[in-house]
Short mmCIF file of C-alpha atoms in Angstrom, two decimals:
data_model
loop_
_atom_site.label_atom_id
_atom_site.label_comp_id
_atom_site.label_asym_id
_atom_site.label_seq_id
_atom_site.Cartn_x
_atom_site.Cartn_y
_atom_site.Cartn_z
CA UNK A 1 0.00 0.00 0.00
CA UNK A 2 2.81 2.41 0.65
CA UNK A 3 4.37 1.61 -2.43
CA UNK A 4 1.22 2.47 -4.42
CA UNK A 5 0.83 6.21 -2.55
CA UNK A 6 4.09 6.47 -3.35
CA UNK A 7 3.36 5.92 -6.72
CA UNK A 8 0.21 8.04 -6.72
CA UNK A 9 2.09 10.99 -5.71
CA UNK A 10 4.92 10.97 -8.05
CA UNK A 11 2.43 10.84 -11.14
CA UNK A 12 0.67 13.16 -9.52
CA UNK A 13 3.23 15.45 -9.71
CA UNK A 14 4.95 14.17 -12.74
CA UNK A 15 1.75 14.92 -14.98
CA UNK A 16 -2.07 13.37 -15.41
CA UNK A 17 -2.32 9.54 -14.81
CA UNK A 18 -3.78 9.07 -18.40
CA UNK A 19 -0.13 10.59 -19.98
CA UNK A 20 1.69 8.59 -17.81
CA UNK A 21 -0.07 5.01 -18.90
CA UNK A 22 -0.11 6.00 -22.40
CA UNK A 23 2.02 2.93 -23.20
CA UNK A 24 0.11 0.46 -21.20
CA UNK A 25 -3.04 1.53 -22.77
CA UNK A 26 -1.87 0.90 -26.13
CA UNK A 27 -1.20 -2.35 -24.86
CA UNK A 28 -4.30 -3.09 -23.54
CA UNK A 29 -6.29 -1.83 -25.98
CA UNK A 30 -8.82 -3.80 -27.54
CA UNK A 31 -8.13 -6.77 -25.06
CA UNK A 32 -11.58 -8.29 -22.59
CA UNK A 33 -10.86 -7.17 -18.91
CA UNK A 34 -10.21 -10.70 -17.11
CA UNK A 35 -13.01 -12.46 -14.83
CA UNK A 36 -10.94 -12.64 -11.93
CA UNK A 37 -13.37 -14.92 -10.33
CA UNK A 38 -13.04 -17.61 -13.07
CA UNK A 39 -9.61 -17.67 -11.84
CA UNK A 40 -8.85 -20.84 -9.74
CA UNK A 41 -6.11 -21.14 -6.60
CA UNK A 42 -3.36 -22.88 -8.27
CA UNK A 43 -3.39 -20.00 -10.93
CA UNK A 44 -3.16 -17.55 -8.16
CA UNK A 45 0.07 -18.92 -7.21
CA UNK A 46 1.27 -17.53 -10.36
CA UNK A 47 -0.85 -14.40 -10.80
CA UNK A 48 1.09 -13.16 -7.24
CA UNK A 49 4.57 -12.88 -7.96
CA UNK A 50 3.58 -10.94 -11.40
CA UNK A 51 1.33 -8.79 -9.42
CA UNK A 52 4.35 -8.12 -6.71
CA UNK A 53 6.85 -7.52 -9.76
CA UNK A 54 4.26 -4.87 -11.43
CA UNK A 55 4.28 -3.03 -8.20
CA UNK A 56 7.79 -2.80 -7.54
CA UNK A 57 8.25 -1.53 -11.09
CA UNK A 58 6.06 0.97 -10.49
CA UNK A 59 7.66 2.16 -7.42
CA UNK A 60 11.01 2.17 -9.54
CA UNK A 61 9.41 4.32 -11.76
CA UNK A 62 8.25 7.07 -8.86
CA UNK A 63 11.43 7.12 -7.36
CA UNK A 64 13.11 7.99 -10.33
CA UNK A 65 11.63 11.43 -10.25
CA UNK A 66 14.14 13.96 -9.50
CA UNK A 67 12.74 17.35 -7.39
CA UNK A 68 14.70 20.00 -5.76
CA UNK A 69 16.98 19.10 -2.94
CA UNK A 70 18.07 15.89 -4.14
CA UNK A 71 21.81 15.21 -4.74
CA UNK A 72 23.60 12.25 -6.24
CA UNK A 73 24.94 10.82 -10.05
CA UNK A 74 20.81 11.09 -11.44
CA UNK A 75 21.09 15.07 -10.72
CA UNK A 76 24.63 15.70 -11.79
CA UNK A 77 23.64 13.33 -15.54
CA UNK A 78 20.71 15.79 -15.58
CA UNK A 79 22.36 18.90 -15.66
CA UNK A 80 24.86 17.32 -18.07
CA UNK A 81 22.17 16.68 -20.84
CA UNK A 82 19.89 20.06 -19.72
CA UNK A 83 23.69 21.84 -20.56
CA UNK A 84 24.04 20.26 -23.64
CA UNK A 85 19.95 20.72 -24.84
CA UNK A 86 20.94 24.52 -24.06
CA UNK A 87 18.84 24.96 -21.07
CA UNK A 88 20.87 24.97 -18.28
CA UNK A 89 24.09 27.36 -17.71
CA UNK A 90 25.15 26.84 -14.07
CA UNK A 91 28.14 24.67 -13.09
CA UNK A 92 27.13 20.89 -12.35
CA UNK A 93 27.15 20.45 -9.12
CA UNK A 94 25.64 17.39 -8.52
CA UNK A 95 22.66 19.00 -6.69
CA UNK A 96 19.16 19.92 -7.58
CA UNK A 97 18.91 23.73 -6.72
CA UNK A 98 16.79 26.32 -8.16
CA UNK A 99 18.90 27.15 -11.33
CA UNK A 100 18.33 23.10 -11.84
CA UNK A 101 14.74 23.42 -11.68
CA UNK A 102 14.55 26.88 -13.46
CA UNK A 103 16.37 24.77 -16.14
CA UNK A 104 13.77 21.53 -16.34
CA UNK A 105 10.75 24.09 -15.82
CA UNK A 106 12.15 25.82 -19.15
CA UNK A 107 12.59 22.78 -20.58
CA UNK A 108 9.30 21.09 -20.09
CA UNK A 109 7.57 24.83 -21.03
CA UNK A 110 9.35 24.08 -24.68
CA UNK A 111 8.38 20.61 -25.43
CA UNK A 112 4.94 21.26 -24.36
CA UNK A 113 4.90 19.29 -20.40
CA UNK A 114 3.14 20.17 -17.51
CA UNK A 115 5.67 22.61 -15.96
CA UNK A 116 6.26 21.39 -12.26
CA UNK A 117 10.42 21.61 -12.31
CA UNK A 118 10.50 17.77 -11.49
CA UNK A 119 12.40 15.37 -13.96
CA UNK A 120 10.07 12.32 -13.90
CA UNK A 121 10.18 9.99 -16.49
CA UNK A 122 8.71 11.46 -19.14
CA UNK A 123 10.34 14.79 -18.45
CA UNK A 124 13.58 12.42 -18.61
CA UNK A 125 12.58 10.46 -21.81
CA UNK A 126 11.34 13.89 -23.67
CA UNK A 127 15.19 15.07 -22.91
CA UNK A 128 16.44 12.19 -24.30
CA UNK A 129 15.17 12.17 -27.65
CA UNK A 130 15.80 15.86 -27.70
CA UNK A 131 19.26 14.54 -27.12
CA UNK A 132 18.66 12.33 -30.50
CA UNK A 133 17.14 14.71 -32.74
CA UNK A 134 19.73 17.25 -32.01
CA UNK A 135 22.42 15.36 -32.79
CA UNK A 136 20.62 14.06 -35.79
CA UNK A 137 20.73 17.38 -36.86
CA UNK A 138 24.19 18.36 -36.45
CA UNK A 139 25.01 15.29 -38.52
CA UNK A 140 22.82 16.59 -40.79
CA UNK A 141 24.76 20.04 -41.29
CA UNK A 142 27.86 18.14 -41.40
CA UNK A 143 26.77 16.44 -44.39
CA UNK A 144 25.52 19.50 -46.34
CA UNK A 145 29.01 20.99 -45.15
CA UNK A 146 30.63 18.14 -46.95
CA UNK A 147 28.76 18.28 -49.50
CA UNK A 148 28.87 21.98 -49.95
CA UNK A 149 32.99 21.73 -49.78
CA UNK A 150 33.44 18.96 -52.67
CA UNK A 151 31.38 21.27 -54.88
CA UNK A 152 33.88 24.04 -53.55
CA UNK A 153 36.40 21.71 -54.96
CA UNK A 154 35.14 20.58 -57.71
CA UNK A 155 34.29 24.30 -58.82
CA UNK A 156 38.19 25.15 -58.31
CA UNK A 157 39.78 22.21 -60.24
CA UNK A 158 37.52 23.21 -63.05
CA UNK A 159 38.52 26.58 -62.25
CA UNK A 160 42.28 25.94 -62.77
CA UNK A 161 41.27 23.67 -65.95
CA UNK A 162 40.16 26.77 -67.82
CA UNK A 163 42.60 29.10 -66.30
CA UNK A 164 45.27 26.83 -68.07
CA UNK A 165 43.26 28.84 -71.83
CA UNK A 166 44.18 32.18 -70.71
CA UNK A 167 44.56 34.91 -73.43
CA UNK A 168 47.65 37.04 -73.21
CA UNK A 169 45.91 40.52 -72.13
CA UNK A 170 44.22 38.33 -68.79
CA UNK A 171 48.04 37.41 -67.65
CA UNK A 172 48.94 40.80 -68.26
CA UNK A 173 46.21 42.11 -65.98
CA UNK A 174 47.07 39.54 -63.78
CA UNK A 175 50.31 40.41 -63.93
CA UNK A 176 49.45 44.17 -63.45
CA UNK A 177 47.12 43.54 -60.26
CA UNK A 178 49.55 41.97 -58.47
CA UNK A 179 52.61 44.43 -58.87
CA UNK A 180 49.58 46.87 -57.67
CA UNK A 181 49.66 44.77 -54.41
CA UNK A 182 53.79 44.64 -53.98
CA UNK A 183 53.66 48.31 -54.59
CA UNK A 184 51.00 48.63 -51.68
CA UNK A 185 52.75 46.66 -49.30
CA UNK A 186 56.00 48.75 -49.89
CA UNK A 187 54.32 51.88 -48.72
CA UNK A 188 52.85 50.46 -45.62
CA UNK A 189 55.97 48.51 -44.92
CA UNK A 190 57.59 52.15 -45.47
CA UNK A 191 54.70 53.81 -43.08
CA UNK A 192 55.62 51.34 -40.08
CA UNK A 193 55.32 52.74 -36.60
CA UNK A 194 55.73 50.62 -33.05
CA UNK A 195 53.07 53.14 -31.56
CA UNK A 196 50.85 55.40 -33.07
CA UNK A 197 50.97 57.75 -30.40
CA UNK A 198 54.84 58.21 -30.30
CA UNK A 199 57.53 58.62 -32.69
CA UNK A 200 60.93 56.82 -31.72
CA UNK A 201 63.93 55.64 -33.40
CA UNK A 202 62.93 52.81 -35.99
CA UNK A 203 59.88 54.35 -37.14
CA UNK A 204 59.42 55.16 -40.64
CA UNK A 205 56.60 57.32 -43.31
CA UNK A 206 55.89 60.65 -43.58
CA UNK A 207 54.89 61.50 -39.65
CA UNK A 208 58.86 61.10 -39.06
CA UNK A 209 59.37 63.03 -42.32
CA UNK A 210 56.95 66.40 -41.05
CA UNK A 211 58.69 65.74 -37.24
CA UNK A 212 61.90 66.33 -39.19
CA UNK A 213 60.90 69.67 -40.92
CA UNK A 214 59.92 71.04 -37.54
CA UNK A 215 62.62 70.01 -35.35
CA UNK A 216 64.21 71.66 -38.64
CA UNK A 217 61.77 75.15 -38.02
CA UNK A 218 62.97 74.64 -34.52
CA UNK A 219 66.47 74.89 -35.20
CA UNK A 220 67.56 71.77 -33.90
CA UNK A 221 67.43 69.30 -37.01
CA UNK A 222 70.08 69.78 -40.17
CA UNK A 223 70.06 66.65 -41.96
CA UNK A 224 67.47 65.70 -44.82
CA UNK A 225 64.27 64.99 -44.66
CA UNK A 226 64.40 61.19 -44.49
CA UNK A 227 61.08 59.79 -42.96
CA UNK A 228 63.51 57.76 -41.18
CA UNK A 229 63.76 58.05 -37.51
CA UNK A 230 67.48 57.17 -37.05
CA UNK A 231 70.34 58.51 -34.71
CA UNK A 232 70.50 61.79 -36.30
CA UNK A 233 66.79 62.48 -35.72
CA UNK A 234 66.75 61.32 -31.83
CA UNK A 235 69.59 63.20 -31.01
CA UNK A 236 67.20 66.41 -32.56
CA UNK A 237 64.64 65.24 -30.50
CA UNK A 238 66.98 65.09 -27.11
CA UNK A 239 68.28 68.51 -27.75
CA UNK A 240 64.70 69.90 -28.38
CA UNK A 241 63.52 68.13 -25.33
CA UNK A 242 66.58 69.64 -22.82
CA UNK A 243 65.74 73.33 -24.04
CA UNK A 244 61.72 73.16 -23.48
CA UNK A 245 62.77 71.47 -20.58
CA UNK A 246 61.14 68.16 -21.20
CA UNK A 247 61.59 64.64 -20.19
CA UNK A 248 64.73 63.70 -22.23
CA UNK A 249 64.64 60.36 -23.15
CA UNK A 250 64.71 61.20 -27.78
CA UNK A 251 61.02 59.98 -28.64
CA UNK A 252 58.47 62.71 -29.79
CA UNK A 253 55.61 61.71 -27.44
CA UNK A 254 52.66 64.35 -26.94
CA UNK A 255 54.66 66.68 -24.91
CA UNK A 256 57.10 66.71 -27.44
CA UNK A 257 54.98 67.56 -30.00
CA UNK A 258 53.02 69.72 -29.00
CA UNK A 259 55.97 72.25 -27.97
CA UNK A 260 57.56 71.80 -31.54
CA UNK A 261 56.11 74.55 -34.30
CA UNK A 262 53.84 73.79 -37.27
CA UNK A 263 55.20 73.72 -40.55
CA UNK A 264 53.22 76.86 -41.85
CA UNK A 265 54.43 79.07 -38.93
CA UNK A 266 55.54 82.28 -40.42
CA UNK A 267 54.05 81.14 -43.67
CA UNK A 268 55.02 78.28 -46.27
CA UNK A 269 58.71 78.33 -46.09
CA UNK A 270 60.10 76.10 -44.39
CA UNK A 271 63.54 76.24 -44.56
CA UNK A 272 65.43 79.03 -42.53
CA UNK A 273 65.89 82.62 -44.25
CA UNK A 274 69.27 83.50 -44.86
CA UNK A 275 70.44 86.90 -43.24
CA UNK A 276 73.70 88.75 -44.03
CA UNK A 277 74.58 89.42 -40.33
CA UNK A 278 74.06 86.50 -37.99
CA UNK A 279 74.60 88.70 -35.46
CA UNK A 280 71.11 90.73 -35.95
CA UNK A 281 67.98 88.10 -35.43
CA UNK A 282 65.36 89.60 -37.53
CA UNK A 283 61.98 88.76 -38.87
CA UNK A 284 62.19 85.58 -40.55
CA UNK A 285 64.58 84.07 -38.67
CA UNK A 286 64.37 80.18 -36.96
CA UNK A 287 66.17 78.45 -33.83
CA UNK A 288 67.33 77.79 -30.95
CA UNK A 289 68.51 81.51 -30.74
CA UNK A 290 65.35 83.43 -31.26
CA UNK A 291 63.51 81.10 -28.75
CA UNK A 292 66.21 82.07 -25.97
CA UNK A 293 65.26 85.86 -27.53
CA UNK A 294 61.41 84.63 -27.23
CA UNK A 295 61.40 83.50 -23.57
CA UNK A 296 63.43 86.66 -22.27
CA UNK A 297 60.91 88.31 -23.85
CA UNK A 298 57.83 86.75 -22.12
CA UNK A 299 59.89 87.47 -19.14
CA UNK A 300 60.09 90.78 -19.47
CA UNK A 301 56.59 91.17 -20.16
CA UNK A 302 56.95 91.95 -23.72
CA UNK A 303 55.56 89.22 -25.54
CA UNK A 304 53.02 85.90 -24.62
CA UNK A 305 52.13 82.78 -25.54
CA UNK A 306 55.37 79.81 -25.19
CA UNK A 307 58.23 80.34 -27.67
CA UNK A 308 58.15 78.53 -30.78
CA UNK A 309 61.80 79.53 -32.14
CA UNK A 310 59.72 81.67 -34.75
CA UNK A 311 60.89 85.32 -35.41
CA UNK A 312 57.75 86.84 -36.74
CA UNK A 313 55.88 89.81 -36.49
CA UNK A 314 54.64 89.28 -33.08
CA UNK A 315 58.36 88.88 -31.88
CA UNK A 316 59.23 91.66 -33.87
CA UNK A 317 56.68 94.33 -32.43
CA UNK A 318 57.57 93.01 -28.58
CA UNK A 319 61.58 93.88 -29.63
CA UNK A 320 60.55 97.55 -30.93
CA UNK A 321 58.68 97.84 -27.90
CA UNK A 322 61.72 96.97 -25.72
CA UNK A 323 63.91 99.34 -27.53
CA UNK A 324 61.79 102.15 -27.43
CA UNK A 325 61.46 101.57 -23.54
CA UNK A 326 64.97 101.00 -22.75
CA UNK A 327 66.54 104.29 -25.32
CA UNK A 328 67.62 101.88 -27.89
CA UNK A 329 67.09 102.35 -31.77
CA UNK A 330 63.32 100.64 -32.49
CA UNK A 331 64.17 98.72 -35.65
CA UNK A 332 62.64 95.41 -34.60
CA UNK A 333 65.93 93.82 -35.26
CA UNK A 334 67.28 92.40 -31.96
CA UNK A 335 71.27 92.55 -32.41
CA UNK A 336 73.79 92.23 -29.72
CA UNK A 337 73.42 95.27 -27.93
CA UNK A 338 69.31 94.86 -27.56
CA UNK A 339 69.96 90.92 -26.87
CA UNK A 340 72.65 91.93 -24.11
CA UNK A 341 70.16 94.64 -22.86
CA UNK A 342 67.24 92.25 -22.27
CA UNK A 343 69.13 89.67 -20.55
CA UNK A 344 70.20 92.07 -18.15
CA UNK A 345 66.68 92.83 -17.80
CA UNK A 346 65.18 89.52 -17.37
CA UNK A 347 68.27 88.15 -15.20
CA UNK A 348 67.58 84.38 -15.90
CA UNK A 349 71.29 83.90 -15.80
CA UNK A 350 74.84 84.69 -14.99
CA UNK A 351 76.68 87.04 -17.17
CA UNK A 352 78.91 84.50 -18.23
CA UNK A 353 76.47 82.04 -19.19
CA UNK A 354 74.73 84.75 -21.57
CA UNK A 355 78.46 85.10 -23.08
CA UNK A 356 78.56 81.42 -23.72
CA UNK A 357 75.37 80.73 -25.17
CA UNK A 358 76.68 84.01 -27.50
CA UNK A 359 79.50 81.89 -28.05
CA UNK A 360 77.79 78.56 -28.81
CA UNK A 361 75.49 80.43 -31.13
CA UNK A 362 78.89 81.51 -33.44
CA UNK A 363 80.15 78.81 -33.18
CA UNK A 364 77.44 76.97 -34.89
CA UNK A 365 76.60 78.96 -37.29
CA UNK A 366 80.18 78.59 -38.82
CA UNK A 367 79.92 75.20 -38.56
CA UNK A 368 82.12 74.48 -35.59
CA UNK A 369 79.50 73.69 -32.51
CA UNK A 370 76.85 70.69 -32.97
CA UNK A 371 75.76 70.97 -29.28
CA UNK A 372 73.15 72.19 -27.56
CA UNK A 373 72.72 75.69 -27.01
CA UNK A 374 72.57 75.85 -23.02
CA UNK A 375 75.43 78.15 -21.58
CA UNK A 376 77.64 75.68 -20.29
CA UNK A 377 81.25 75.85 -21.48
CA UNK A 378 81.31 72.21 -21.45
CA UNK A 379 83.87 69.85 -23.15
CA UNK A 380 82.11 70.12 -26.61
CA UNK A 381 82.31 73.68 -26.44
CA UNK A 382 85.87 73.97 -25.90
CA UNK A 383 86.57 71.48 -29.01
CA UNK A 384 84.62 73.73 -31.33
CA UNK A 385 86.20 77.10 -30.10
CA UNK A 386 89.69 75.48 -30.25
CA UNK A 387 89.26 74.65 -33.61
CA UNK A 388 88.04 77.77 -34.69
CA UNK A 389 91.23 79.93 -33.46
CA UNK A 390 93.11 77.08 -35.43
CA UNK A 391 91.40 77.35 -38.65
CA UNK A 392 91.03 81.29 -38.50
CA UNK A 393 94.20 82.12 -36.48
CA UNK A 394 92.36 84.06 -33.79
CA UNK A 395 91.94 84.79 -29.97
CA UNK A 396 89.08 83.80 -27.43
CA UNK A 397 88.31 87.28 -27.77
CA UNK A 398 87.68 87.09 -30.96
CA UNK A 399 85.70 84.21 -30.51
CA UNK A 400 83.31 86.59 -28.23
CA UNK A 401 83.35 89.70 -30.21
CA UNK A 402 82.37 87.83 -33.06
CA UNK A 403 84.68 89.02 -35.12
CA UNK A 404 85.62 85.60 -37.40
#
């Protein structure tokens, strides 16, 4: 009798009793219900044990249903086929939580079961053959794949049979197409950058080629316009770097180029103006030298904005306007005397480092300093004016008047 509730209560929950004996019905059908009572005792003995065996089937059967809170193999096999059906995502754990029974609740909702979240035995045989036909079906697609990929093949060696009858003018174009494609992978081979935020020694393409024209406006580049980034250019870059007084480490990051001046400043030349006396800095003029002239003069409260090593009319008007204030002629033209004047004025360094930046700034002009322009009589410094007084014969004096 208890196995019977028992079995009551798991179809009960499972679904209707009628869904349940389906298969027994079809059995049955069409076959006289027996007269029990025609039935003698010696058949009895064998009608028992078959009676027993039914019943213990059929308590099987109800325990087999799976609900929340049960654990074991059975639960951790269920989650493994509701995974693979699609309808359950949680880890297999073996248990029958509520992600478990969210995932047979779906599952019965889409083949059309009572949804009760428990995996009875038709729950359990619905997921198997769901199992089937899926799998069915993905050997399905694997076929038309096959299939698919011989025609593929089949396409291509007739493909190359009647590529064999080629006219002349199709090889040509052929021909033609593909230098198009060597000639294309040249220039992006020649455009190759490590970052495309920074420019450093290696790079190549026209970004290095424009940094090279305005480290050029700048007045620290001499060299040709490469669009390589090689020793020449990084050693621009570190001497740019020490007089904005930037990180030195020779790649043009954002800082970097940001301080350096556009290639149309003053206009569209971009090479430096010549002047008859290097002495005078007048408008026109690029470099190192009229950027030292440039930040005196935002010292002194003539001129604003950041110097750009640009000598154009804004520097200009901010040197007449010096002059006239401090009794000097007002030509716009800042030679010694008005340089001299204005770093007295500003005081942003020792008289003797204003002489050797003077010095420095010669020096390179005649070719003999390659250095930085800082004020330091420094080892390089002493090379270039030594060589100087060799080649013209002349004292340090000289050297400092400027008169060489």
């Amino acid at each position: 009798m208890d196995n019977l509730a028992y079995l009551y209560v798991a179809s009960a929950y499972e679904e209707p009793l009628s869904n349940e004996l389906i298969d027994f019905n079809s059995l049955l059908k069409g076959t006289p219900a027996p007269d029990w009572r025609r039935l003698s005792g010696k058949a009895w003995k064998y009608m028992l044990p078959l009676l027993v065996t039914l019943s213990t089937l059929s308590a099987v059967t109800s325990v087999l249903a799976l609900e929340r809170g049960d654990q074991g193999p059975s639960v951790r096999s269920l989650q493994q086929r509701l995974k693979n059906a699609g309808f359950y995502q949680a880890p297999i754990t073996q248990v029958y939580d509520f992600d478990t029974e969210a995932a047979v609740r779906s599952f019965q909702k889409a083949v059309g079961l009572q949804v009760n979240g428990i995996a009875g035995s038709t729950t359990l045989q619905k997921l198997e053959n769901w199992q089937k036909s899926t799998v069915k079906a993905q050997s399905k697609k694997t076929n038309t794949a096959s299939t698919q990929i011989q025609k593929v093949n089949n396409a291509t060696t007739q493909s190359k049979k009647t590529s064999t009858v080629k006219t002349q003018s199709q090889v040509a174009r052929t021909v033609s197409n593909q230098t198009q494609r060597v000639n294309a992978l040249n220039a992006s081979t020649h455009n190759k950058r490590r970052s495309p935020n920074l420019l450093q020694k290696g790079d190549e393409g026209e970004q290095v080629r424009i940094l090279q024209e305005r480290l050029r406006v700048a007045g620290f580049y001499f060299g040709q316009s490469t669009g390589i980034f090689g020793p020449i250019t990084e050693e621009a870059v570190k001497r740019f770097q020490i007089a904005y007084k930037l990180d030195v480490d020779g790649v043009a990051g954002p800082n970097t180029l940001r301080k350096l001046p556009p290639l149309g400043v003053g206009g569209t030349q971009e090479v430096a103006k010549p002047v008859k006396q290097r002495d005078n800095l007048s408008q026109g003029d690029r470099g190192e030298p009229v950027r030292v002239l440039q930040e005196q003069l935002i010292q002194a409260g003539y001129l604003q904005g950041e110097p750009n090593g640009y000598y154009g009319p804004y520097t200009a008007d901010a040197v007449r306007r010096f002059q006239a204030d401090n009794f000097l002629a007002v030509s716009g033209i800042a030679g010694p005397t008005t340089r001299a004047k204005l770093h007295n004025a500003v005081k942003t360094a020792a008289k003797s480092e204003f002489e050797v930046l003077e010095i420095q700034r010669r020096l390179r002009d005649r070719g003999f300093y390659k250095g930085a322009l800082n004020g330091v009589m420094g080892d390089e410094t002493k090379r270039a004016i030594k060589l100087a007084q060799e080649f013209y014969g002349i004292s340090l004096s000289d050297v400092r008047s400027g008169r060489f």
